[in-house]
Amino acid sequence: MTGHIQALRRYARALVRDPADADDLVQETLKRALVYLDDGREIRNLRAYLLSMLHNVRVDALKRHKRAGEQIEVDEGTLAAGGASQGDRMACQQVLAAIQKLSEEHRQVLLLVGLEGLSYRETAEVLDKPIGTVMSRLNRARAALRDVLALEGSEDIFGFSE
């Protein structure tokens, strides 16, 4: 399980952008995983299982915040870039800001496929959605990113095409 902590932290940080909140999500995920892994169920893909659990922890946290009437603020995250040029840092900040403008559903799919490298099927399992929904949301998320960034040829920048 420890081999998947970096993926959990990366996804959580990209999702909530606050390092402390991200660490809390990961910690709760790992706590739940330790409890549920004792059930004796066979898990085919531990990484997808843990990411799915993190997704559920996030949903639970959002529900708690909504019931409490609190607003979840999105603040500017830090970029882990070594030696990047100022232009590269600005481009990364623009992309991060554009991703944060996406709806939660679109952001989740984009991060799981684009950042974590999960397949459509694995993403569907993590989010507990049909694969067609994942594909549709991903397509809309990519289109929204292109619109927000107003970049021609953004397929090359993000490594995807229509």
JSON list of C-alpha atoms in Angstrom, two decimals:
[
{"chain": "A", "resi": 1, "resn": "MET", "atom": "CA", "xyz": [0.00, 0.00, 0.00]},
{"chain": "A", "resi": 2, "resn": "THR", "atom": "CA", "xyz": [2.87, 2.38, 0.71]},
{"chain": "A", "resi": 3, "resn": "GLY", "atom": "CA", "xyz": [3.84, 2.34, -2.96]},
{"chain": "A", "resi": 4, "resn": "HIS", "atom": "CA", "xyz": [0.58, 4.10, -3.81]},
{"chain": "A", "resi": 5, "resn": "ILE", "atom": "CA", "xyz": [0.81, 6.94, -1.29]},
{"chain": "A", "resi": 6, "resn": "GLN", "atom": "CA", "xyz": [2.51, 9.29, -3.77]},
{"chain": "A", "resi": 7, "resn": "ALA", "atom": "CA", "xyz": [-0.29, 8.77, -6.31]},
{"chain": "A", "resi": 8, "resn": "LEU", "atom": "CA", "xyz": [-2.88, 9.40, -3.60]},
{"chain": "A", "resi": 9, "resn": "ARG", "atom": "CA", "xyz": [-1.11, 12.58, -2.46]},
{"chain": "A", "resi": 10, "resn": "ARG", "atom": "CA", "xyz": [-0.68, 13.82, -6.02]},
{"chain": "A", "resi": 11, "resn": "TYR", "atom": "CA", "xyz": [-4.37, 13.29, -6.85]},
{"chain": "A", "resi": 12, "resn": "ALA", "atom": "CA", "xyz": [-5.55, 14.75, -3.53]},
{"chain": "A", "resi": 13, "resn": "ARG", "atom": "CA", "xyz": [-3.32, 17.82, -3.91]},
{"chain": "A", "resi": 14, "resn": "ALA", "atom": "CA", "xyz": [-4.46, 18.43, -7.44]},
{"chain": "A", "resi": 15, "resn": "LEU", "atom": "CA", "xyz": [-8.06, 17.99, -6.37]},
{"chain": "A", "resi": 16, "resn": "VAL", "atom": "CA", "xyz": [-8.13, 20.26, -3.30]},
{"chain": "A", "resi": 17, "resn": "ARG", "atom": "CA", "xyz": [-4.98, 22.35, -3.87]},
{"chain": "A", "resi": 18, "resn": "ASP", "atom": "CA", "xyz": [-4.37, 22.76, -0.14]},
{"chain": "A", "resi": 19, "resn": "PRO", "atom": "CA", "xyz": [-1.49, 20.58, 1.06]},
{"chain": "A", "resi": 20, "resn": "ALA", "atom": "CA", "xyz": [-2.90, 20.18, 4.58]},
{"chain": "A", "resi": 21, "resn": "ASP", "atom": "CA", "xyz": [-6.36, 19.23, 3.31]},
{"chain": "A", "resi": 22, "resn": "ALA", "atom": "CA", "xyz": [-4.82, 16.87, 0.77]},
{"chain": "A", "resi": 23, "resn": "ASP", "atom": "CA", "xyz": [-2.79, 15.16, 3.49]},
{"chain": "A", "resi": 24, "resn": "ASP", "atom": "CA", "xyz": [-5.94, 14.84, 5.59]},
{"chain": "A", "resi": 25, "resn": "LEU", "atom": "CA", "xyz": [-7.73, 13.16, 2.66]},
{"chain": "A", "resi": 26, "resn": "VAL", "atom": "CA", "xyz": [-4.85, 10.75, 2.15]},
{"chain": "A", "resi": 27, "resn": "GLN", "atom": "CA", "xyz": [-4.63, 9.95, 5.85]},
{"chain": "A", "resi": 28, "resn": "GLU", "atom": "CA", "xyz": [-8.37, 9.24, 6.06]},
{"chain": "A", "resi": 29, "resn": "THR", "atom": "CA", "xyz": [-8.14, 7.13, 2.90]},
{"chain": "A", "resi": 30, "resn": "LEU", "atom": "CA", "xyz": [-5.31, 5.05, 4.31]},
{"chain": "A", "resi": 31, "resn": "LYS", "atom": "CA", "xyz": [-7.13, 4.66, 7.61]},
{"chain": "A", "resi": 32, "resn": "ARG", "atom": "CA", "xyz": [-10.24, 3.40, 5.84]},
{"chain": "A", "resi": 33, "resn": "ALA", "atom": "CA", "xyz": [-8.17, 1.16, 3.59]},
{"chain": "A", "resi": 34, "resn": "LEU", "atom": "CA", "xyz": [-6.54, -0.54, 6.57]},
{"chain": "A", "resi": 35, "resn": "VAL", "atom": "CA", "xyz": [-9.96, -1.21, 8.07]},
{"chain": "A", "resi": 36, "resn": "TYR", "atom": "CA", "xyz": [-11.59, -2.45, 4.86]},
{"chain": "A", "resi": 37, "resn": "LEU", "atom": "CA", "xyz": [-8.66, -4.50, 3.60]},
{"chain": "A", "resi": 38, "resn": "ASP", "atom": "CA", "xyz": [-9.15, -6.81, 6.59]},
{"chain": "A", "resi": 39, "resn": "ASP", "atom": "CA", "xyz": [-12.53, -7.84, 5.13]},
{"chain": "A", "resi": 40, "resn": "GLY", "atom": "CA", "xyz": [-10.78, -10.56, 3.15]},
{"chain": "A", "resi": 41, "resn": "ARG", "atom": "CA", "xyz": [-12.06, -9.33, -0.20]},
{"chain": "A", "resi": 42, "resn": "GLU", "atom": "CA", "xyz": [-9.75, -9.79, -3.16]},
{"chain": "A", "resi": 43, "resn": "ILE", "atom": "CA", "xyz": [-8.69, -6.51, -4.75]},
{"chain": "A", "resi": 44, "resn": "ARG", "atom": "CA", "xyz": [-7.53, -6.75, -8.35]},
{"chain": "A", "resi": 45, "resn": "ASN", "atom": "CA", "xyz": [-6.15, -3.22, -8.69]},
{"chain": "A", "resi": 46, "resn": "LEU", "atom": "CA", "xyz": [-5.06, -1.73, -5.36]},
{"chain": "A", "resi": 47, "resn": "ARG", "atom": "CA", "xyz": [-4.18, 1.65, -6.89]},
{"chain": "A", "resi": 48, "resn": "ALA", "atom": "CA", "xyz": [-7.63, 2.08, -8.44]},
{"chain": "A", "resi": 49, "resn": "TYR", "atom": "CA", "xyz": [-9.22, 0.82, -5.21]},
{"chain": "A", "resi": 50, "resn": "LEU", "atom": "CA", "xyz": [-7.32, 3.39, -3.13]},
{"chain": "A", "resi": 51, "resn": "LEU", "atom": "CA", "xyz": [-8.06, 6.23, -5.57]},
{"chain": "A", "resi": 52, "resn": "SER", "atom": "CA", "xyz": [-11.73, 5.24, -5.48]},
{"chain": "A", "resi": 53, "resn": "MET", "atom": "CA", "xyz": [-11.63, 5.29, -1.71]},
{"chain": "A", "resi": 54, "resn": "LEU", "atom": "CA", "xyz": [-9.98, 8.74, -1.77]},
{"chain": "A", "resi": 55, "resn": "HIS", "atom": "CA", "xyz": [-12.75, 9.92, -4.09]},
{"chain": "A", "resi": 56, "resn": "ASN", "atom": "CA", "xyz": [-15.34, 8.68, -1.60]},
{"chain": "A", "resi": 57, "resn": "VAL", "atom": "CA", "xyz": [-13.51, 10.36, 1.30]},
{"chain": "A", "resi": 58, "resn": "ARG", "atom": "CA", "xyz": [-13.56, 13.61, -0.69]},
{"chain": "A", "resi": 59, "resn": "VAL", "atom": "CA", "xyz": [-17.29, 13.26, -1.38]},
{"chain": "A", "resi": 60, "resn": "ASP", "atom": "CA", "xyz": [-17.93, 12.63, 2.31]},
{"chain": "A", "resi": 61, "resn": "ALA", "atom": "CA", "xyz": [-15.89, 15.70, 3.25]},
{"chain": "A", "resi": 62, "resn": "LEU", "atom": "CA", "xyz": [-17.81, 17.86, 0.78]},
{"chain": "A", "resi": 63, "resn": "LYS", "atom": "CA", "xyz": [-21.10, 16.64, 2.21]},
{"chain": "A", "resi": 64, "resn": "ARG", "atom": "CA", "xyz": [-19.92, 17.46, 5.74]},
{"chain": "A", "resi": 65, "resn": "HIS", "atom": "CA", "xyz": [-18.85, 20.95, 4.67]},
{"chain": "A", "resi": 66, "resn": "LYS", "atom": "CA", "xyz": [-22.13, 21.52, 2.88]},
{"chain": "A", "resi": 67, "resn": "ARG", "atom": "CA", "xyz": [-24.13, 20.47, 5.92]},
{"chain": "A", "resi": 68, "resn": "ALA", "atom": "CA", "xyz": [-22.01, 22.77, 8.07]},
{"chain": "A", "resi": 69, "resn": "GLY", "atom": "CA", "xyz": [-22.63, 25.65, 5.67]},
{"chain": "A", "resi": 70, "resn": "GLU", "atom": "CA", "xyz": [-18.94, 26.26, 5.04]},
{"chain": "A", "resi": 71, "resn": "GLN", "atom": "CA", "xyz": [-17.48, 27.27, 1.72]},
{"chain": "A", "resi": 72, "resn": "ILE", "atom": "CA", "xyz": [-14.45, 25.42, 0.43]},
{"chain": "A", "resi": 73, "resn": "GLU", "atom": "CA", "xyz": [-11.96, 27.99, -0.78]},
{"chain": "A", "resi": 74, "resn": "VAL", "atom": "CA", "xyz": [-9.58, 27.22, -3.57]},
{"chain": "A", "resi": 75, "resn": "ASP", "atom": "CA", "xyz": [-6.24, 28.86, -3.03]},
{"chain": "A", "resi": 76, "resn": "GLU", "atom": "CA", "xyz": [-3.21, 28.97, -5.25]},
{"chain": "A", "resi": 77, "resn": "GLY", "atom": "CA", "xyz": [-1.11, 25.81, -4.97]},
{"chain": "A", "resi": 78, "resn": "THR", "atom": "CA", "xyz": [2.60, 25.51, -5.18]},
{"chain": "A", "resi": 79, "resn": "LEU", "atom": "CA", "xyz": [4.35, 24.17, -8.22]},
{"chain": "A", "resi": 80, "resn": "ALA", "atom": "CA", "xyz": [7.00, 21.53, -7.75]},
{"chain": "A", "resi": 81, "resn": "ALA", "atom": "CA", "xyz": [9.23, 22.57, -10.60]},
{"chain": "A", "resi": 82, "resn": "GLY", "atom": "CA", "xyz": [12.96, 22.53, -10.57]},
{"chain": "A", "resi": 83, "resn": "GLY", "atom": "CA", "xyz": [14.76, 24.81, -12.96]},
{"chain": "A", "resi": 84, "resn": "ALA", "atom": "CA", "xyz": [11.72, 25.72, -15.03]},
{"chain": "A", "resi": 85, "resn": "SER", "atom": "CA", "xyz": [11.77, 28.98, -16.88]},
{"chain": "A", "resi": 86, "resn": "GLN", "atom": "CA", "xyz": [9.49, 31.82, -15.91]},
{"chain": "A", "resi": 87, "resn": "GLY", "atom": "CA", "xyz": [7.42, 31.20, -19.04]},
{"chain": "A", "resi": 88, "resn": "ASP", "atom": "CA", "xyz": [7.00, 27.54, -18.11]},
{"chain": "A", "resi": 89, "resn": "ARG", "atom": "CA", "xyz": [5.93, 28.46, -14.58]},
{"chain": "A", "resi": 90, "resn": "MET", "atom": "CA", "xyz": [3.42, 30.96, -15.92]},
{"chain": "A", "resi": 91, "resn": "ALA", "atom": "CA", "xyz": [2.01, 28.40, -18.34]},
{"chain": "A", "resi": 92, "resn": "CYS", "atom": "CA", "xyz": [1.69, 25.86, -15.51]},
{"chain": "A", "resi": 93, "resn": "GLN", "atom": "CA", "xyz": [-0.05, 28.42, -13.32]},
{"chain": "A", "resi": 94, "resn": "GLN", "atom": "CA", "xyz": [-2.46, 29.23, -16.16]},
{"chain": "A", "resi": 95, "resn": "VAL", "atom": "CA", "xyz": [-3.24, 25.54, -16.66]},
{"chain": "A", "resi": 96, "resn": "LEU", "atom": "CA", "xyz": [-3.73, 25.00, -12.90]},
{"chain": "A", "resi": 97, "resn": "ALA", "atom": "CA", "xyz": [-6.03, 28.01, -12.72]},
{"chain": "A", "resi": 98, "resn": "ALA", "atom": "CA", "xyz": [-7.97, 26.75, -15.75]},
{"chain": "A", "resi": 99, "resn": "ILE", "atom": "CA", "xyz": [-8.34, 23.30, -14.20]},
{"chain": "A", "resi": 100, "resn": "GLN", "atom": "CA", "xyz": [-9.70, 24.86, -11.02]},
{"chain": "A", "resi": 101, "resn": "LYS", "atom": "CA", "xyz": [-12.37, 26.64, -13.08]},
{"chain": "A", "resi": 102, "resn": "LEU", "atom": "CA", "xyz": [-13.74, 23.28, -14.23]},
{"chain": "A", "resi": 103, "resn": "SER", "atom": "CA", "xyz": [-16.62, 21.66, -12.42]},
{"chain": "A", "resi": 104, "resn": "GLU", "atom": "CA", "xyz": [-15.70, 19.08, -9.78]},
{"chain": "A", "resi": 105, "resn": "GLU", "atom": "CA", "xyz": [-16.85, 16.23, -12.04]},
{"chain": "A", "resi": 106, "resn": "HIS", "atom": "CA", "xyz": [-14.78, 17.39, -14.99]},
{"chain": "A", "resi": 107, "resn": "ARG", "atom": "CA", "xyz": [-11.75, 18.11, -12.81]},
{"chain": "A", "resi": 108, "resn": "GLN", "atom": "CA", "xyz": [-11.88, 14.62, -11.25]},
{"chain": "A", "resi": 109, "resn": "VAL", "atom": "CA", "xyz": [-11.97, 12.84, -14.61]},
{"chain": "A", "resi": 110, "resn": "LEU", "atom": "CA", "xyz": [-9.26, 15.05, -16.11]},
{"chain": "A", "resi": 111, "resn": "LEU", "atom": "CA", "xyz": [-6.93, 14.53, -13.14]},
{"chain": "A", "resi": 112, "resn": "LEU", "atom": "CA", "xyz": [-7.45, 10.78, -12.94]},
{"chain": "A", "resi": 113, "resn": "VAL", "atom": "CA", "xyz": [-6.83, 10.23, -16.65]},
{"chain": "A", "resi": 114, "resn": "GLY", "atom": "CA", "xyz": [-4.33, 13.01, -17.34]},
{"chain": "A", "resi": 115, "resn": "LEU", "atom": "CA", "xyz": [-2.36, 13.21, -14.09]},
{"chain": "A", "resi": 116, "resn": "GLU", "atom": "CA", "xyz": [-2.69, 9.70, -12.67]},
{"chain": "A", "resi": 117, "resn": "GLY", "atom": "CA", "xyz": [-2.68, 7.93, -16.04]},
{"chain": "A", "resi": 118, "resn": "LEU", "atom": "CA", "xyz": [-5.68, 5.75, -15.28]},
{"chain": "A", "resi": 119, "resn": "SER", "atom": "CA", "xyz": [-7.55, 4.15, -18.14]},
{"chain": "A", "resi": 120, "resn": "TYR", "atom": "CA", "xyz": [-11.14, 5.09, -18.85]},
{"chain": "A", "resi": 121, "resn": "ARG", "atom": "CA", "xyz": [-12.28, 1.82, -17.29]},
{"chain": "A", "resi": 122, "resn": "GLU", "atom": "CA", "xyz": [-10.20, 2.38, -14.13]},
{"chain": "A", "resi": 123, "resn": "THR", "atom": "CA", "xyz": [-11.46, 5.95, -13.88]},
{"chain": "A", "resi": 124, "resn": "ALA", "atom": "CA", "xyz": [-15.04, 4.70, -14.23]},
{"chain": "A", "resi": 125, "resn": "GLU", "atom": "CA", "xyz": [-14.41, 2.25, -11.39]},
{"chain": "A", "resi": 126, "resn": "VAL", "atom": "CA", "xyz": [-12.84, 4.92, -9.18]},
{"chain": "A", "resi": 127, "resn": "LEU", "atom": "CA", "xyz": [-15.74, 7.33, -9.70]},
{"chain": "A", "resi": 128, "resn": "ASP", "atom": "CA", "xyz": [-18.37, 4.60, -9.83]},
{"chain": "A", "resi": 129, "resn": "LYS", "atom": "CA", "xyz": [-19.70, 5.95, -13.12]},
{"chain": "A", "resi": 130, "resn": "PRO", "atom": "CA", "xyz": [-20.34, 4.30, -16.49]},
{"chain": "A", "resi": 131, "resn": "ILE", "atom": "CA", "xyz": [-17.38, 4.41, -18.87]},
{"chain": "A", "resi": 132, "resn": "GLY", "atom": "CA", "xyz": [-19.42, 6.46, -21.35]},
{"chain": "A", "resi": 133, "resn": "THR", "atom": "CA", "xyz": [-19.95, 9.12, -18.69]},
{"chain": "A", "resi": 134, "resn": "VAL", "atom": "CA", "xyz": [-16.21, 9.21, -18.03]},
{"chain": "A", "resi": 135, "resn": "MET", "atom": "CA", "xyz": [-15.43, 9.59, -21.73]},
{"chain": "A", "resi": 136, "resn": "SER", "atom": "CA", "xyz": [-18.05, 12.31, -22.14]},
{"chain": "A", "resi": 137, "resn": "ARG", "atom": "CA", "xyz": [-16.86, 14.25, -19.09]},
{"chain": "A", "resi": 138, "resn": "LEU", "atom": "CA", "xyz": [-13.26, 13.96, -20.19]},
{"chain": "A", "resi": 139, "resn": "ASN", "atom": "CA", "xyz": [-14.11, 15.27, -23.65]},
{"chain": "A", "resi": 140, "resn": "ARG", "atom": "CA", "xyz": [-16.05, 18.19, -22.15]},
{"chain": "A", "resi": 141, "resn": "ALA", "atom": "CA", "xyz": [-13.26, 18.90, -19.64]},
{"chain": "A", "resi": 142, "resn": "ARG", "atom": "CA", "xyz": [-10.66, 19.04, -22.41]},
{"chain": "A", "resi": 143, "resn": "ALA", "atom": "CA", "xyz": [-12.87, 21.31, -24.51]},
{"chain": "A", "resi": 144, "resn": "ALA", "atom": "CA", "xyz": [-13.47, 23.58, -21.52]},
{"chain": "A", "resi": 145, "resn": "LEU", "atom": "CA", "xyz": [-9.74, 23.77, -20.86]},
{"chain": "A", "resi": 146, "resn": "ARG", "atom": "CA", "xyz": [-9.09, 24.76, -24.45]},
{"chain": "A", "resi": 147, "resn": "ASP", "atom": "CA", "xyz": [-11.80, 27.42, -24.20]},
{"chain": "A", "resi": 148, "resn": "VAL", "atom": "CA", "xyz": [-10.52, 28.78, -20.90]},
{"chain": "A", "resi": 149, "resn": "LEU", "atom": "CA", "xyz": [-6.95, 28.89, -22.09]},
{"chain": "A", "resi": 150, "resn": "ALA", "atom": "CA", "xyz": [-7.96, 30.09, -25.56]},
{"chain": "A", "resi": 151, "resn": "LEU", "atom": "CA", "xyz": [-5.00, 28.28, -27.07]},
{"chain": "A", "resi": 152, "resn": "GLU", "atom": "CA", "xyz": [-4.73, 27.12, -30.61]},
{"chain": "A", "resi": 153, "resn": "GLY", "atom": "CA", "xyz": [-3.09, 23.71, -30.91]},
{"chain": "A", "resi": 154, "resn": "SER", "atom": "CA", "xyz": [-3.73, 22.88, -27.24]},
{"chain": "A", "resi": 155, "resn": "GLU", "atom": "CA", "xyz": [-3.84, 19.22, -28.28]},
{"chain": "A", "resi": 156, "resn": "ASP", "atom": "CA", "xyz": [-0.06, 19.32, -28.53]},
{"chain": "A", "resi": 157, "resn": "ILE", "atom": "CA", "xyz": [0.38, 21.04, -25.17]},
{"chain": "A", "resi": 158, "resn": "PHE", "atom": "CA", "xyz": [-1.79, 18.61, -23.22]},
{"chain": "A", "resi": 159, "resn": "GLY", "atom": "CA", "xyz": [-0.89, 15.48, -25.16]},
{"chain": "A", "resi": 160, "resn": "PHE", "atom": "CA", "xyz": [-4.38, 14.74, -26.42]},
{"chain": "A", "resi": 161, "resn": "SER", "atom": "CA", "xyz": [-6.36, 15.20, -29.56]},
{"chain": "A", "resi": 162, "resn": "GLU", "atom": "CA", "xyz": [-9.98, 15.08, -30.58]}
]
